[in-house]
Amino acid sequence: MENLNLLFLTEALLCFMCPCLSKQTPRVSFHKGNPGRHLTHFSSHEVSNTTTLLLSENGDVLYVGARDAVLALDVSHKDVIMLRDKLDWSPSDKDLEQCSMKGKKKADCPNFIRVLQFLNTSHLYACGTFAFSPRCTYINSDTFTMNVKPDEGRGRCPYDPFQRNTAIIVDGELYTGTVADYRGNRPVISRHLSEGRRVDMKLDDTLGWLEDTTFISSSFIPDEEKIFFFFSEVGQEYNFINKFIVSRVSQICLSDVGGQRTLQRRWTTFVKAQLLCQADNELPYNVIQDIDTLPPAEGASADDTLFYGIFTSQWSVNSGRSGVCSFRLRDIKSVFSGNYKVLNRDTLQWSTQVQEKVANPGECGLHNASDNALRFVKENFLADDSVQPAGRNLTMVSTEQYSHLTVQRVKGANNRDYTVLFLLTESGYLHKVVLLQNGAHIIEEVQVFEQPQPVKSLELSKPKGVIYVGTSEGLVRVPVANCSFYWTCAQCVLAQDPFCGWDTVKRACVEASNIQTNLGQDVERGNVEAVCNSVTYTHRARFGPNILPAGQLVSVSLNEVVRLQCPAASQLSEQLWECPNNRLSPDLYLHLGDGSLSFVATPATLGHYLCLSTENGYQQTMAIYHVKQKSSLIAQTPTTYTLRQTHPIPSTQAVARAGLGLQTSVGPKKIEARQRGTEPTLSSMDAHVITTQLKGNFTPWTQEPVQSAQGSCYLKELVVVSVLLVLSLSLSITLLFYFVKQRCRRQTAPQTATPIRDSARRTPMELEAHKMNQFLNKHNGQSLHTEQANGFGCNGVFRGSNGHLPNTPI
C-alpha cells in the first residue's frame, strides 16, 4: 500500500511538470438564435424540468418525464415540436406538507420523474420522487392514462431529485441502480417486476459491495445476457488521507435468481472493476460523468462493443478539464476473468493473494453452485486489475468541462465508418466531434441553452438524424448534420464532417448517403486540392502585370489611421495580408489579433490590399480593398478591375457567412434564400470573378497624427508652421518698437526737468546759450524741417511739430 501511495505521489509531481494541454478549438461556433444553425425549441410555462427522455422506436414520439407531469411530444415534423398529450402526476397538499415537515425545501418536494421506460408495446413504466416518497405507475401509451393506485417506488427511484440514478427494462423486468433510503446512504442494484418463478433481487447490504455510490448509466448486452452498470464510488482499496473516488463497471447476469441457502434473493454474479482513464505521467481522470454504448460494426463480434465515457478529476491540477475514454467489452471481460482482491474482515484492508479458485466470480449460473462456491464469490467481488482504455490512451482531453455525451457510428462517402461524439458542456454548448487517426476534430459547437442547468439529458434519434437535449428551460432539437451551411467545395471539405459531402452535379454540400457515389469528401485529411481540383496561387500569380483585383474602394485622408477588416473562414484559419506594390513592413503595418490590418494613410501605403484565409494548407480570398486618397477622387464611384487566373472571389453574402458564427453579416432572409437555392453558391473550382463592393467590412478610425517613416511633407503642418512664424515676427517687431521708444524717452528726460516760462529769470550764461540755439536753428532749418516732416526724432522717436518732444515746454 505504501508503494501505491508513493506511485500516486510521483504521478502528481510528474503532472505538475507536464506542459499544459492546448485548448481544442471548434472549427465553427454557433450562438443561440444564429440563423446559420437551425434549432427547434419546445417550452411551456406549465412544463419545467424536461430532463428524462424516452424516444419511440420509429422516432415520431418523444416521451418526456418532467416535474409533476409526463408528456408525449409529436416530433415527426421537421420544424416544430407539438404537445400531443400531457399526464399530470403531482403530490397532494398533504404529501407536500409532510415533505416540508421533513425539512426539505418546497422547490424539491414536487414529483420529479426520474424513471421512464417501455414496459411492453402498450405500456410505459414511470417512477418519480413524489415529495421524497418515491412512487411508480403504469401508463397506457395509447390512451395516455395511468393506473389508479401507484406502486411503492423504494429502490426503484431516488428520493432526492438531484440524486443520479439509472434504470433499464429487459424482458419486462426493471433493473435499477439508485439509493434505497431517505438519507441516500444505501446504494443498491436491484431487479423488480419479476414474474413466475423468478424473484426480485438486490445486493447484500452487509458486505459493503458499494460505498457512497453515484450511479451513471446501465447497458444491456444481448449476446452476453448481462447488464453492465457504470458508477463512481469511494475506493476502499486505497488507504489515503482523503477519500479517493474511483470509477467502476459492474455486471450481473439476467439468469441470476440467488442462492438456495447462501445469498438468497441476493446477486451471485455481481462483480466490479475500476475503469482507468489516464494519460501517461498524469493523474487519472477518476470521476465518471456520463457513458454511452457504441454497438459493434456490422459483422463484428460483440466483444468489439465500445463504451465511451466522460471523466473529470478530483484533483485541482486537472480542474476544469475533461477526459474522454473508450473501453472495449473484450477488455472488461478479461479483467473479470482474472484475479480478485481479498478483504480482511478484521483489518478491513484489501490485498491480492493467490488462492485456489473455488468458483469463477461473475460467471452466469452460479445460483446453482454449492454453498462453498457461493461463499467464495461472496468475498471475492472486486477485480484486482483495472480496465485500461482502448488503445491504452485517452480518446481526447479538453479544457471544456463536459457533462453528457452520446455516440454514433457514421458511414462516410468512402464507405468507411467514423465515430462521432456529441458532447454537452457545462456552459451550454453541444460539441460535435469526429475521431480521426491523428486525434479528435471538433467540427462545430452549438449553443443550446444560456444558463447552466442542474439536470440534463441527451437522446439521439438515428432514424431522424437529430439529438434532443432536455433542460430545466425546455427541450431543444439539434440536427446532427448542417451541410447547407458550407457554401463552397472548399468549405465542405475543410469541415471534415462525415455527414456531409460535395455534390459536383448540384454544386452544393449535401448529406452523405449510401446511394450517392459522386460526393467529394476527405474526412481524415480535409485535402481541398485533391477533392475540389483547386490550385493555390502565389503572390506573383495574384498580382501579375496589369492585373488589379476588384474589391471595395476605400477613401481616406492622409495621416488617417486605417483599419481593414478580414472575415475568418473558420476559427481554425489564419488571416494573411498581401499588397502588390508594397512590402507589409512591421514599421508601417500592425496585424491585430482579430485578423484586421491597421496602418497610417500615407502616399506610400495607398493601393490594393488582399486578405487571405489559410486553413489546412488551402488559401482562399476573403476580402479585397483599394485604398485611395480622398482629395484625388473627383467622384467616389466603384471601380471595376479585371482579375485573371486567381482565386475565386466570394460574393458579399459568401464573405459575410465566412465570419465567426456569422452573427452579424447574414440575416434570416439571406439564409432562407440560400437554402431554397435562389442564392448562387460559389465553388472553389469557379474560374470567373464576381465584382462587388463589400460594404460594412471597412471601419476607419482616427487618432493622434503619426509621423511617417518616409519623411513625407504634410500640407496641414506647413500651414500651421507658417501662421506661427508670421505671428512670431509680428510680435518681435512690436517689441522692438517698444524698446526703441523707451530708450529715446530716457535720452530726452533732462529737458523736462525744469520748465522755462520767463526769460527774465535766466542767468547771463543761460541767455547766451539760448541765443546760440536760435543761431543754430536758422542755419539748420533744412534738417529741422525734415525731422518735423517725418515726425520722428533720434533713433526714430516721434517729435512734435515744433521740433521738441511732445508735451515738453519750450
PDB file of N, CA and C in Angstrom, residues 433-472:
ATOM      1  N   VAL A 433     -17.918  16.087 -32.485  1.00  0.00           N
ATOM      2  CA  VAL A 433     -16.516  15.682 -32.593  1.00  0.00           C
ATOM      3  C   VAL A 433     -16.429  14.414 -33.426  1.00  0.00           C
ATOM      4  N   VAL A 434     -15.523  14.399 -34.384  1.00  0.00           N
ATOM      5  CA  VAL A 434     -15.237  13.190 -35.160  1.00  0.00           C
ATOM      6  C   VAL A 434     -13.861  12.695 -34.739  1.00  0.00           C
ATOM      7  N   LEU A 435     -13.741  11.386 -34.520  1.00  0.00           N
ATOM      8  CA  LEU A 435     -12.491  10.773 -34.086  1.00  0.00           C
ATOM      9  C   LEU A 435     -11.709  10.313 -35.309  1.00  0.00           C
ATOM     10  N   LEU A 436     -10.527  10.900 -35.497  1.00  0.00           N
ATOM     11  CA  LEU A 436      -9.669  10.593 -36.634  1.00  0.00           C
ATOM     12  C   LEU A 436      -8.414   9.884 -36.156  1.00  0.00           C
ATOM     13  N   GLN A 437      -7.613   9.437 -37.097  1.00  0.00           N
ATOM     14  CA  GLN A 437      -6.394   8.722 -36.741  1.00  0.00           C
ATOM     15  C   GLN A 437      -5.394   9.619 -36.025  1.00  0.00           C
ATOM     16  N   ASN A 438      -5.372  10.894 -36.370  1.00  0.00           N
ATOM     17  CA  ASN A 438      -4.429  11.808 -35.731  1.00  0.00           C
ATOM     18  C   ASN A 438      -5.041  12.556 -34.559  1.00  0.00           C
ATOM     19  N   GLY A 439      -6.201  12.142 -34.088  1.00  0.00           N
ATOM     20  CA  GLY A 439      -6.823  12.754 -32.920  1.00  0.00           C
ATOM     21  C   GLY A 439      -8.252  13.178 -33.182  1.00  0.00           C
ATOM     22  N   ALA A 440      -8.817  13.838 -32.174  1.00  0.00           N
ATOM     23  CA  ALA A 440     -10.207  14.294 -32.255  1.00  0.00           C
ATOM     24  C   ALA A 440     -10.272  15.655 -32.947  1.00  0.00           C
ATOM     25  N   HIS A 441     -11.290  15.832 -33.772  1.00  0.00           N
ATOM     26  CA  HIS A 441     -11.516  17.086 -34.500  1.00  0.00           C
ATOM     27  C   HIS A 441     -12.916  17.586 -34.166  1.00  0.00           C
ATOM     28  N   ILE A 442     -12.998  18.786 -33.552  1.00  0.00           N
ATOM     29  CA  ILE A 442     -14.290  19.374 -33.188  1.00  0.00           C
ATOM     30  C   ILE A 442     -14.832  20.112 -34.413  1.00  0.00           C
ATOM     31  N   ILE A 443     -15.839  19.544 -35.029  1.00  0.00           N
ATOM     32  CA  ILE A 443     -16.402  20.109 -36.259  1.00  0.00           C
ATOM     33  C   ILE A 443     -17.114  21.420 -35.971  1.00  0.00           C
ATOM     34  N   GLU A 444     -17.894  21.465 -34.905  1.00  0.00           N
ATOM     35  CA  GLU A 444     -18.661  22.667 -34.602  1.00  0.00           C
ATOM     36  C   GLU A 444     -19.108  22.618 -33.153  1.00  0.00           C
ATOM     37  N   GLU A 445     -19.529  23.764 -32.657  1.00  0.00           N
ATOM     38  CA  GLU A 445     -20.175  23.860 -31.357  1.00  0.00           C
ATOM     39  C   GLU A 445     -21.455  24.675 -31.515  1.00  0.00           C
ATOM     40  N   VAL A 446     -22.508  24.225 -30.837  1.00  0.00           N
ATOM     41  CA  VAL A 446     -23.819  24.853 -30.951  1.00  0.00           C
ATOM     42  C   VAL A 446     -24.319  25.162 -29.548  1.00  0.00           C
ATOM     43  N   GLN A 447     -24.681  26.401 -29.311  1.00  0.00           N
ATOM     44  CA  GLN A 447     -25.209  26.778 -28.007  1.00  0.00           C
ATOM     45  C   GLN A 447     -26.681  26.382 -27.932  1.00  0.00           C
ATOM     46  N   VAL A 448     -27.006  25.530 -26.959  1.00  0.00           N
ATOM     47  CA  VAL A 448     -28.378  25.032 -26.832  1.00  0.00           C
ATOM     48  C   VAL A 448     -29.117  25.673 -25.669  1.00  0.00           C
ATOM     49  N   PHE A 449     -28.429  26.172 -24.671  1.00  0.00           N
ATOM     50  CA  PHE A 449     -29.083  26.924 -23.612  1.00  0.00           C
ATOM     51  C   PHE A 449     -28.074  27.914 -23.032  1.00  0.00           C
ATOM     52  N   GLU A 450     -28.598  28.979 -22.423  1.00  0.00           N
ATOM     53  CA  GLU A 450     -27.754  30.083 -21.978  1.00  0.00           C
ATOM     54  C   GLU A 450     -27.300  29.930 -20.541  1.00  0.00           C
ATOM     55  N   GLN A 451     -28.189  29.518 -19.654  1.00  0.00           N
ATOM     56  CA  GLN A 451     -27.844  29.402 -18.244  1.00  0.00           C
ATOM     57  C   GLN A 451     -27.467  27.957 -17.908  1.00  0.00           C
ATOM     58  N   PRO A 452     -26.487  27.755 -17.020  1.00  0.00           N
ATOM     59  CA  PRO A 452     -26.122  26.391 -16.614  1.00  0.00           C
ATOM     60  C   PRO A 452     -27.320  25.652 -16.015  1.00  0.00           C
ATOM     61  N   GLN A 453     -27.455  24.384 -16.380  1.00  0.00           N
ATOM     62  CA  GLN A 453     -28.612  23.606 -15.977  1.00  0.00           C
ATOM     63  C   GLN A 453     -28.189  22.525 -14.976  1.00  0.00           C
ATOM     64  N   PRO A 454     -28.948  22.326 -13.898  1.00  0.00           N
ATOM     65  CA  PRO A 454     -28.559  21.312 -12.904  1.00  0.00           C
ATOM     66  C   PRO A 454     -28.731  19.880 -13.387  1.00  0.00           C
ATOM     67  N   VAL A 455     -29.741  19.619 -14.202  1.00  0.00           N
ATOM     68  CA  VAL A 455     -30.007  18.265 -14.685  1.00  0.00           C
ATOM     69  C   VAL A 455     -30.220  18.329 -16.184  1.00  0.00           C
ATOM     70  N   LYS A 456     -29.526  17.473 -16.902  1.00  0.00           N
ATOM     71  CA  LYS A 456     -29.619  17.488 -18.371  1.00  0.00           C
ATOM     72  C   LYS A 456     -29.621  16.052 -18.875  1.00  0.00           C
ATOM     73  N   SER A 457     -30.050  15.874 -20.099  1.00  0.00           N
ATOM     74  CA  SER A 457     -30.031  14.545 -20.705  1.00  0.00           C
ATOM     75  C   SER A 457     -29.983  14.697 -22.212  1.00  0.00           C
ATOM     76  N   LEU A 458     -29.407  13.700 -22.866  1.00  0.00           N
ATOM     77  CA  LEU A 458     -29.303  13.660 -24.317  1.00  0.00           C
ATOM     78  C   LEU A 458     -30.000  12.411 -24.836  1.00  0.00           C
ATOM     79  N   GLU A 459     -30.670  12.556 -25.953  1.00  0.00           N
ATOM     80  CA  GLU A 459     -31.319  11.418 -26.597  1.00  0.00           C
ATOM     81  C   GLU A 459     -31.087  11.534 -28.099  1.00  0.00           C
ATOM     82  N   LEU A 460     -30.433  10.529 -28.669  1.00  0.00           N
ATOM     83  CA  LEU A 460     -30.102  10.518 -30.087  1.00  0.00           C
ATOM     84  C   LEU A 460     -31.138   9.733 -30.870  1.00  0.00           C
ATOM     85  N   SER A 461     -31.669  10.352 -31.912  1.00  0.00           N
ATOM     86  CA  SER A 461     -32.605   9.693 -32.809  1.00  0.00           C
ATOM     87  C   SER A 461     -31.896   9.427 -34.126  1.00  0.00           C
ATOM     88  N   LYS A 462     -31.408   8.227 -34.314  1.00  0.00           N
ATOM     89  CA  LYS A 462     -30.699   7.900 -35.549  1.00  0.00           C
ATOM     90  C   LYS A 462     -31.624   7.894 -36.764  1.00  0.00           C
ATOM     91  N   PRO A 463     -32.871   7.401 -36.659  1.00  0.00           N
ATOM     92  CA  PRO A 463     -33.736   7.452 -37.857  1.00  0.00           C
ATOM     93  C   PRO A 463     -34.007   8.871 -38.334  1.00  0.00           C
ATOM     94  N   LYS A 464     -34.151   9.809 -37.422  1.00  0.00           N
ATOM     95  CA  LYS A 464     -34.461  11.195 -37.789  1.00  0.00           C
ATOM     96  C   LYS A 464     -33.211  12.052 -37.941  1.00  0.00           C
ATOM     97  N   GLY A 465     -32.080  11.580 -37.462  1.00  0.00           N
ATOM     98  CA  GLY A 465     -30.858  12.354 -37.572  1.00  0.00           C
ATOM     99  C   GLY A 465     -30.868  13.607 -36.724  1.00  0.00           C
ATOM    100  N   VAL A 466     -31.374  13.517 -35.490  1.00  0.00           N
ATOM    101  CA  VAL A 466     -31.434  14.670 -34.588  1.00  0.00           C
ATOM    102  C   VAL A 466     -31.044  14.231 -33.190  1.00  0.00           C
ATOM    103  N   ILE A 467     -30.716  15.212 -32.368  1.00  0.00           N
ATOM    104  CA  ILE A 467     -30.411  14.999 -30.956  1.00  0.00           C
ATOM    105  C   ILE A 467     -31.363  15.858 -30.140  1.00  0.00           C
ATOM    106  N   TYR A 468     -31.920  15.281 -29.089  1.00  0.00           N
ATOM    107  CA  TYR A 468     -32.801  16.008 -28.180  1.00  0.00           C
ATOM    108  C   TYR A 468     -32.046  16.272 -26.881  1.00  0.00           C
ATOM    109  N   VAL A 469     -32.093  17.543 -26.462  1.00  0.00           N
ATOM    110  CA  VAL A 469     -31.437  17.966 -25.231  1.00  0.00           C
ATOM    111  C   VAL A 469     -32.518  18.430 -24.267  1.00  0.00           C
ATOM    112  N   GLY A 470     -32.618  17.749 -23.133  1.00  0.00           N
ATOM    113  CA  GLY A 470     -33.601  18.109 -22.123  1.00  0.00           C
ATOM    114  C   GLY A 470     -32.966  18.944 -21.032  1.00  0.00           C
ATOM    115  N   THR A 471     -33.542  20.113 -20.761  1.00  0.00           N
ATOM    116  CA  THR A 471     -33.025  21.017 -19.738  1.00  0.00           C
ATOM    117  C   THR A 471     -34.178  21.491 -18.873  1.00  0.00           C
ATOM    118  N   SER A 472     -33.838  22.261 -17.824  1.00  0.00           N
ATOM    119  CA  SER A 472     -34.895  22.829 -16.983  1.00  0.00           C
ATOM    120  C   SER A 472     -35.637  23.942 -17.695  1.00  0.00           C
TER     121      SER A 472
END
